[in-house]
């Protein structure tokens, strides 16, 4: 299996507070890897290192390396290109103050696409994949900020897909979405992994179980356990705290 991302001896700190300690993890191409663990374990901090979202925060210090296809992303010049290759869906929706149509076609337009038919295709395709098309197809020119929280969340998924990312990072994507819509998006993610790698932070154990090929359990900035779902969710954990967490005994 090809390694898409190699995280080596990653250390993340905010000021003097170390939140990820010497973490190493290989992520394989076309897998869905789920990351679970109680709040404040460092899940979001880890995810943000994968496309250098950390650049936007002066307080954060990242040590170690993150390789994408063998290249250290922290040594690359072009972080905009990196973020096209590694898309991110944040837990709280941030619809850009533009119309629905403009939100989804923003990245392709920035990348130089001017062809209306092509942009329309991307718009419909990405909104369908994000299970939002039916709800917005008659008002593509209204402001995204007028959508409900759950709809804005799905819009951020559509926007992330519009880049054709090689890696899609999802941070608790279903937090503001109803179960029926969540299931629709989950089935899309299942399809998408045929041509991308998905790194999914979730606080829903069953979501990790349903979607992940492998699952990593994080606690206090460390990976306690990492294994194929068929093992991890069948009692084969290395650390008893993983089993307790999966069974809902803490967290
Ligand atoms: N921007 C930030 N500035 C300072 N501390 C932060 C910041 N983001 C996260 N932290 C701290 O880092 C730790 C890990 O947080 P986070 O990565 O959000 O964990 P999780 O996603 O597992 O809840 C927490 O103690 C949190 O308070
Ligand atoms: Mg988080």
mmCIF file of C-alpha atoms and ligand atoms in Angstrom:
data_model
loop_
_atom_site.group_PDB
_atom_site.id
_atom_site.type_symbol
_atom_site.label_atom_id
_atom_site.label_comp_id
_atom_site.label_asym_id
_atom_site.label_seq_id
_atom_site.Cartn_x
_atom_site.Cartn_y
_atom_site.Cartn_z
ATOM 1 C CA UNK A 1 0.000 0.000 0.000
ATOM 2 C CA UNK A 2 1.286 3.418 -0.980
ATOM 3 C CA UNK A 3 1.889 5.884 1.833
ATOM 4 C CA UNK A 4 0.089 9.107 0.991
ATOM 5 C CA UNK A 5 1.034 10.955 4.163
ATOM 6 C CA UNK A 6 3.847 10.214 6.604
ATOM 7 C CA UNK A 7 3.787 12.079 9.873
ATOM 8 C CA UNK A 8 7.102 11.805 11.671
ATOM 9 C CA UNK A 9 7.815 12.824 15.252
ATOM 10 C CA UNK A 10 5.221 15.574 15.145
ATOM 11 C CA UNK A 11 5.145 17.952 18.081
ATOM 12 C CA UNK A 12 2.620 20.769 18.291
ATOM 13 C CA UNK A 13 2.565 23.447 20.954
ATOM 14 C CA UNK A 14 0.561 26.580 21.632
ATOM 15 C CA UNK A 15 2.886 28.889 23.554
ATOM 16 C CA UNK A 16 4.388 26.725 26.264
ATOM 17 C CA UNK A 17 1.591 24.154 26.129
ATOM 18 C CA UNK A 18 2.511 20.970 24.259
ATOM 19 C CA UNK A 19 -0.622 19.376 22.812
ATOM 20 C CA UNK A 20 0.905 16.773 20.483
ATOM 21 C CA UNK A 21 3.953 14.863 21.624
ATOM 22 C CA UNK A 22 6.191 12.979 19.256
ATOM 23 C CA UNK A 23 3.403 11.562 17.092
ATOM 24 C CA UNK A 24 4.171 9.389 14.069
ATOM 25 C CA UNK A 25 1.550 8.033 11.712
ATOM 26 C CA UNK A 26 1.425 6.735 8.153
ATOM 27 C CA UNK A 27 -1.752 7.280 6.156
ATOM 28 C CA UNK A 28 -2.246 5.114 3.080
ATOM 29 C CA UNK A 29 -3.589 6.197 -0.261
ATOM 30 C CA UNK A 30 -7.326 5.598 -0.705
ATOM 31 C CA UNK A 31 -7.971 4.653 2.872
ATOM 32 C CA UNK A 32 -10.422 6.244 5.245
ATOM 33 C CA UNK A 33 -8.676 6.702 8.536
ATOM 34 C CA UNK A 34 -10.830 7.757 11.461
ATOM 35 C CA UNK A 35 -9.409 9.579 14.454
ATOM 36 C CA UNK A 36 -11.363 9.282 17.666
ATOM 37 C CA UNK A 37 -10.753 10.332 21.254
ATOM 38 C CA UNK A 38 -12.185 12.606 23.937
ATOM 39 C CA UNK A 39 -12.238 16.409 23.603
ATOM 40 C CA UNK A 40 -8.868 18.166 23.862
ATOM 41 C CA UNK A 41 -6.914 15.082 22.795
ATOM 42 C CA UNK A 42 -5.294 17.034 19.963
ATOM 43 C CA UNK A 43 -7.378 15.600 17.094
ATOM 44 C CA UNK A 44 -8.103 18.950 15.440
ATOM 45 C CA UNK A 45 -4.538 20.149 16.015
ATOM 46 C CA UNK A 46 -3.236 17.049 14.260
ATOM 47 C CA UNK A 47 -5.607 17.530 11.331
ATOM 48 C CA UNK A 48 -4.641 21.178 10.929
ATOM 49 C CA UNK A 49 -1.000 20.158 10.498
ATOM 50 C CA UNK A 50 -1.864 18.136 7.399
ATOM 51 C CA UNK A 51 -2.451 21.197 5.222
ATOM 52 C CA UNK A 52 -0.612 23.812 7.268
ATOM 53 C CA UNK A 53 -3.710 25.531 8.546
ATOM 54 C CA UNK A 54 -1.332 26.078 11.444
ATOM 55 C CA UNK A 55 0.300 28.853 9.356
ATOM 56 C CA UNK A 56 -2.639 31.088 10.223
ATOM 57 C CA UNK A 57 -1.913 30.986 13.952
ATOM 58 C CA UNK A 58 1.176 32.786 15.245
ATOM 59 C CA UNK A 59 0.930 31.030 18.597
ATOM 60 C CA UNK A 60 1.385 27.548 17.254
ATOM 61 C CA UNK A 61 4.715 25.828 16.831
ATOM 62 C CA UNK A 62 5.030 22.686 14.736
ATOM 63 C CA UNK A 63 8.090 20.421 14.911
ATOM 64 C CA UNK A 64 8.806 17.161 13.141
ATOM 65 C CA UNK A 65 7.702 16.521 9.593
ATOM 66 C CA UNK A 66 4.637 15.807 7.501
ATOM 67 C CA UNK A 67 5.352 14.230 4.122
ATOM 68 C CA UNK A 68 2.827 14.254 1.298
ATOM 69 C CA UNK A 69 3.875 11.831 -1.428
ATOM 70 C CA UNK A 70 7.323 11.879 0.146
ATOM 71 C CA UNK A 71 7.722 15.688 0.214
ATOM 72 C CA UNK A 72 7.818 17.614 3.470
ATOM 73 C CA UNK A 73 4.885 20.028 3.273
ATOM 74 C CA UNK A 74 6.521 22.350 5.801
ATOM 75 C CA UNK A 75 9.368 22.888 3.339
ATOM 76 C CA UNK A 76 7.126 23.676 0.355
ATOM 77 C CA UNK A 77 6.788 27.264 -0.810
ATOM 78 C CA UNK A 78 3.244 27.099 -2.142
ATOM 79 C CA UNK A 79 0.801 26.533 0.704
ATOM 80 C CA UNK A 80 -2.176 27.529 -1.473
ATOM 81 C CA UNK A 81 -1.435 24.671 -3.835
ATOM 82 C CA UNK A 82 -0.959 22.405 -0.820
ATOM 83 C CA UNK A 83 -4.421 23.319 0.470
ATOM 84 C CA UNK A 84 -5.881 22.423 -2.894
ATOM 85 C CA UNK A 85 -4.281 19.008 -2.636
ATOM 86 C CA UNK A 86 -5.297 18.560 0.990
ATOM 87 C CA UNK A 87 -8.808 19.885 1.560
ATOM 88 C CA UNK A 88 -10.224 20.663 4.987
ATOM 89 C CA UNK A 89 -13.749 20.683 6.319
ATOM 90 C CA UNK A 90 -13.834 22.425 9.691
ATOM 91 C CA UNK A 91 -16.369 21.590 12.384
ATOM 92 C CA UNK A 92 -18.046 24.976 12.403
ATOM 93 C CA UNK A 93 -19.310 26.035 9.007
ATOM 94 C CA UNK A 94 -17.743 29.147 7.582
ATOM 95 C CA UNK A 95 -19.653 30.026 4.431
ATOM 96 C CA UNK A 96 -17.759 32.736 2.614
ATOM 97 C CA UNK A 97 -19.915 35.880 2.299
ATOM 98 C CA UNK A 98 -20.821 35.089 -1.298
ATOM 99 C CA UNK A 99 -23.626 33.261 -3.048
ATOM 100 C CA UNK A 100 -23.914 29.481 -2.943
ATOM 101 C CA UNK A 101 -22.751 29.311 -6.548
ATOM 102 C CA UNK A 102 -19.759 31.574 -5.901
ATOM 103 C CA UNK A 103 -18.737 29.574 -2.829
ATOM 104 C CA UNK A 104 -18.533 26.291 -4.686
ATOM 105 C CA UNK A 105 -16.887 27.658 -7.822
ATOM 106 C CA UNK A 106 -14.443 29.922 -5.978
ATOM 107 C CA UNK A 107 -11.491 27.537 -5.987
ATOM 108 C CA UNK A 108 -11.850 26.427 -9.619
ATOM 109 C CA UNK A 109 -12.192 30.091 -10.681
ATOM 110 C CA UNK A 110 -9.088 30.988 -8.671
ATOM 111 C CA UNK A 111 -7.317 28.128 -10.417
ATOM 112 C CA UNK A 112 -8.156 29.765 -13.758
ATOM 113 C CA UNK A 113 -11.319 27.972 -14.919
ATOM 114 C CA UNK A 114 -13.550 30.381 -16.874
ATOM 115 C CA UNK A 115 -15.681 27.926 -18.826
ATOM 116 C CA UNK A 116 -19.297 28.363 -17.690
ATOM 117 C CA UNK A 117 -20.391 24.845 -18.609
ATOM 118 C CA UNK A 118 -17.474 23.405 -16.677
ATOM 119 C CA UNK A 119 -18.155 25.603 -13.641
ATOM 120 C CA UNK A 120 -21.844 24.646 -13.753
ATOM 121 C CA UNK A 121 -20.885 21.002 -13.864
ATOM 122 C CA UNK A 122 -18.567 21.373 -10.851
ATOM 123 C CA UNK A 123 -21.279 23.271 -8.985
ATOM 124 C CA UNK A 124 -23.943 20.616 -9.485
ATOM 125 C CA UNK A 125 -21.595 17.683 -9.014
ATOM 126 C CA UNK A 126 -20.123 18.968 -5.740
ATOM 127 C CA UNK A 127 -23.473 20.038 -4.316
ATOM 128 C CA UNK A 128 -24.901 16.604 -5.139
ATOM 129 C CA UNK A 129 -21.970 14.867 -3.485
ATOM 130 C CA UNK A 130 -22.498 16.999 -0.397
ATOM 131 C CA UNK A 131 -26.224 16.066 -0.360
ATOM 132 C CA UNK A 132 -27.221 19.712 -0.724
ATOM 133 C CA UNK A 133 -28.240 20.084 -4.383
ATOM 134 C CA UNK A 134 -31.955 19.369 -3.983
ATOM 135 C CA UNK A 135 -32.292 21.924 -1.222
ATOM 136 C CA UNK A 136 -30.526 24.778 -3.008
ATOM 137 C CA UNK A 137 -30.811 24.189 -6.756
ATOM 138 C CA UNK A 138 -33.518 26.853 -7.083
ATOM 139 C CA UNK A 139 -31.573 29.508 -5.184
ATOM 140 C CA UNK A 140 -27.963 29.150 -6.206
ATOM 141 C CA UNK A 141 -27.577 32.925 -6.262
ATOM 142 C CA UNK A 142 -28.642 33.582 -2.679
ATOM 143 C CA UNK A 143 -26.067 34.321 -0.018
ATOM 144 C CA UNK A 144 -24.546 31.272 1.623
ATOM 145 C CA UNK A 145 -24.863 32.992 4.981
ATOM 146 C CA UNK A 146 -28.668 32.623 4.648
ATOM 147 C CA UNK A 147 -28.424 28.845 4.823
ATOM 148 C CA UNK A 148 -29.016 26.906 8.030
ATOM 149 C CA UNK A 149 -26.019 25.668 10.035
ATOM 150 C CA UNK A 150 -26.347 22.157 8.671
ATOM 151 C CA UNK A 151 -26.656 23.430 5.110
ATOM 152 C CA UNK A 152 -23.582 25.634 5.533
ATOM 153 C CA UNK A 153 -21.695 22.619 6.804
ATOM 154 C CA UNK A 154 -22.611 20.696 3.657
ATOM 155 C CA UNK A 155 -21.635 23.719 1.587
ATOM 156 C CA UNK A 156 -18.145 23.603 3.096
ATOM 157 C CA UNK A 157 -17.973 19.951 2.027
ATOM 158 C CA UNK A 158 -19.038 20.903 -1.527
ATOM 159 C CA UNK A 159 -16.437 23.667 -1.508
ATOM 160 C CA UNK A 160 -13.707 21.318 -0.328
ATOM 161 C CA UNK A 161 -14.613 18.837 -3.085
ATOM 162 C CA UNK A 162 -14.452 21.540 -5.766
ATOM 163 C CA UNK A 163 -10.633 21.540 -5.498
ATOM 164 C CA UNK A 164 -10.504 17.833 -6.394
ATOM 165 C CA UNK A 165 -8.357 17.248 -3.328
ATOM 166 C CA UNK A 166 -6.118 14.211 -3.122
ATOM 167 C CA UNK A 167 -6.684 14.122 0.617
ATOM 168 C CA UNK A 168 -9.893 15.223 2.304
ATOM 169 C CA UNK A 169 -9.717 16.081 6.008
ATOM 170 C CA UNK A 170 -13.006 16.208 7.854
ATOM 171 C CA UNK A 171 -13.249 17.507 11.397
ATOM 172 C CA UNK A 172 -16.486 16.357 13.058
ATOM 173 C CA UNK A 173 -18.364 17.075 9.836
ATOM 174 C CA UNK A 174 -21.714 15.786 11.057
ATOM 175 C CA UNK A 175 -21.898 17.823 14.240
ATOM 176 C CA UNK A 176 -24.644 20.131 12.866
ATOM 177 C CA UNK A 177 -26.283 17.716 10.439
ATOM 178 C CA UNK A 178 -29.329 15.508 10.966
ATOM 179 C CA UNK A 179 -28.867 11.710 10.841
ATOM 180 C CA UNK A 180 -30.508 11.226 7.428
ATOM 181 C CA UNK A 181 -28.254 13.792 5.761
ATOM 182 C CA UNK A 182 -25.263 12.424 7.634
ATOM 183 C CA UNK A 183 -25.947 8.975 6.175
ATOM 184 C CA UNK A 184 -26.202 10.471 2.681
ATOM 185 C CA UNK A 185 -22.816 12.154 3.064
ATOM 186 C CA UNK A 186 -21.310 9.025 4.556
ATOM 187 C CA UNK A 187 -22.311 7.035 1.489
ATOM 188 C CA UNK A 188 -20.724 9.698 -0.718
ATOM 189 C CA UNK A 189 -17.500 9.518 1.315
ATOM 190 C CA UNK A 190 -17.529 5.793 0.824
ATOM 191 C CA UNK A 191 -17.589 6.380 -2.957
ATOM 192 C CA UNK A 192 -15.022 9.183 -2.831
ATOM 193 C CA UNK A 193 -12.345 7.067 -1.249
ATOM 194 C CA UNK A 194 -11.956 5.334 -4.615
ATOM 195 C CA UNK A 195 -10.039 8.385 -5.754
ATOM 196 C CA UNK A 196 -8.981 10.135 -2.591
ATOM 197 C CA UNK A 197 -7.631 9.587 0.873
ATOM 198 C CA UNK A 198 -9.905 10.581 3.732
ATOM 199 C CA UNK A 199 -8.803 11.576 7.222
ATOM 200 C CA UNK A 200 -11.832 11.916 9.427
ATOM 201 C CA UNK A 201 -11.953 13.161 12.998
ATOM 202 C CA UNK A 202 -15.187 12.114 14.615
ATOM 203 C CA UNK A 203 -16.675 11.982 18.066
ATOM 204 C CA UNK A 204 -19.276 9.499 16.871
ATOM 205 C CA UNK A 205 -17.855 6.036 17.506
ATOM 206 C CA UNK A 206 -20.287 4.383 15.113
ATOM 207 C CA UNK A 207 -19.238 6.740 12.345
ATOM 208 C CA UNK A 208 -15.612 5.691 12.760
ATOM 209 C CA UNK A 209 -16.781 2.097 12.799
ATOM 210 C CA UNK A 210 -18.941 2.463 9.675
ATOM 211 C CA UNK A 211 -16.584 4.518 7.546
ATOM 212 C CA UNK A 212 -13.046 3.862 8.649
ATOM 213 C CA UNK A 213 -10.723 1.257 7.233
ATOM 214 C CA UNK A 214 -8.540 1.958 10.233
ATOM 215 C CA UNK A 215 -9.113 3.961 13.359
ATOM 216 C CA UNK A 216 -6.651 5.787 15.587
ATOM 217 C CA UNK A 217 -7.484 6.552 19.195
ATOM 218 C CA UNK A 218 -5.950 9.753 20.537
ATOM 219 C CA UNK A 219 -5.582 10.868 24.119
ATOM 220 C CA UNK A 220 -3.463 13.710 25.520
ATOM 221 C CA UNK A 221 -1.712 14.330 22.219
ATOM 222 C CA UNK A 222 -0.699 10.739 21.655
ATOM 223 C CA UNK A 223 -2.013 7.863 19.598
ATOM 224 C CA UNK A 224 -2.893 5.144 22.072
ATOM 225 C CA UNK A 225 -4.088 2.671 19.509
ATOM 226 C CA UNK A 226 -4.189 2.315 15.767
ATOM 227 C CA UNK A 227 -5.509 -0.654 13.893
ATOM 228 C CA UNK A 228 -7.845 -1.959 11.262
ATOM 229 C CA UNK A 229 -11.452 -1.482 12.270
ATOM 230 C CA UNK A 230 -12.099 -5.207 12.142
ATOM 231 C CA UNK A 231 -9.641 -5.568 15.027
ATOM 232 C CA UNK A 232 -10.031 -2.354 16.987
ATOM 233 C CA UNK A 233 -13.800 -2.619 17.243
ATOM 234 C CA UNK A 234 -13.682 -6.290 18.092
ATOM 235 C CA UNK A 235 -11.902 -5.940 21.366
ATOM 236 C CA UNK A 236 -8.358 -6.149 19.990
ATOM 237 C CA UNK A 237 -7.015 -2.947 21.494
ATOM 238 C CA UNK A 238 -3.476 -2.427 22.733
ATOM 239 C CA UNK A 239 -4.545 0.047 25.380
ATOM 240 C CA UNK A 240 -7.477 -0.687 27.673
ATOM 241 C CA UNK A 241 -8.462 3.000 27.564
ATOM 242 C CA UNK A 242 -9.337 2.587 23.878
ATOM 243 C CA UNK A 243 -11.748 -0.201 24.672
ATOM 244 C CA UNK A 244 -13.263 1.834 27.505
ATOM 245 C CA UNK A 245 -13.685 4.831 25.222
ATOM 246 C CA UNK A 246 -15.293 2.749 22.467
ATOM 247 C CA UNK A 247 -17.669 1.262 24.998
ATOM 248 C CA UNK A 248 -18.610 4.721 26.231
ATOM 249 C CA UNK A 249 -17.022 4.363 29.638
ATOM 250 C CA UNK A 250 -15.173 7.665 29.436
ATOM 251 C CA UNK A 251 -14.766 10.748 27.274
HETATM 252 N N1 LIG B 1 -5.595 27.890 18.900
HETATM 253 C C1 LIG B 1 -5.293 27.362 20.081
HETATM 254 N N2 LIG B 1 -4.607 28.077 21.007
HETATM 255 C C2 LIG B 1 -4.286 27.544 22.210
HETATM 256 N N3 LIG B 1 -4.598 26.292 22.591
HETATM 257 C C3 LIG B 1 -5.280 25.542 21.724
HETATM 258 C C4 LIG B 1 -5.663 26.024 20.422
HETATM 259 N N4 LIG B 1 -6.339 25.044 19.766
HETATM 260 C C5 LIG B 1 -6.354 23.996 20.619
HETATM 261 N N5 LIG B 1 -5.735 24.288 21.782
HETATM 262 C C6 LIG B 1 -5.547 23.370 22.925
HETATM 263 O O1 LIG B 1 -4.907 22.215 22.439
HETATM 264 C C7 LIG B 1 -5.430 21.057 23.054
HETATM 265 C C8 LIG B 1 -5.915 20.112 21.971
HETATM 266 O O2 LIG B 1 -7.014 20.720 21.310
HETATM 267 P P1 LIG B 1 -7.646 20.166 19.980
HETATM 268 O O3 LIG B 1 -6.579 19.899 19.015
HETATM 269 O O4 LIG B 1 -8.732 21.113 19.579
HETATM 270 O O5 LIG B 1 -8.263 18.777 20.475
HETATM 271 P P2 LIG B 1 -9.566 17.967 20.027
HETATM 272 O O6 LIG B 1 -9.843 18.296 18.608
HETATM 273 O O7 LIG B 1 -9.209 16.550 20.280
HETATM 274 O O8 LIG B 1 -10.671 18.408 20.938
HETATM 275 C C9 LIG B 1 -6.525 21.530 24.010
HETATM 276 O O9 LIG B 1 -5.991 21.573 25.287
HETATM 277 C C10 LIG B 1 -6.865 22.900 23.495
HETATM 278 O O10 LIG B 1 -7.295 23.714 24.532
HETATM 279 MG MG1 LIG B 2 -11.543 19.092 17.710
#
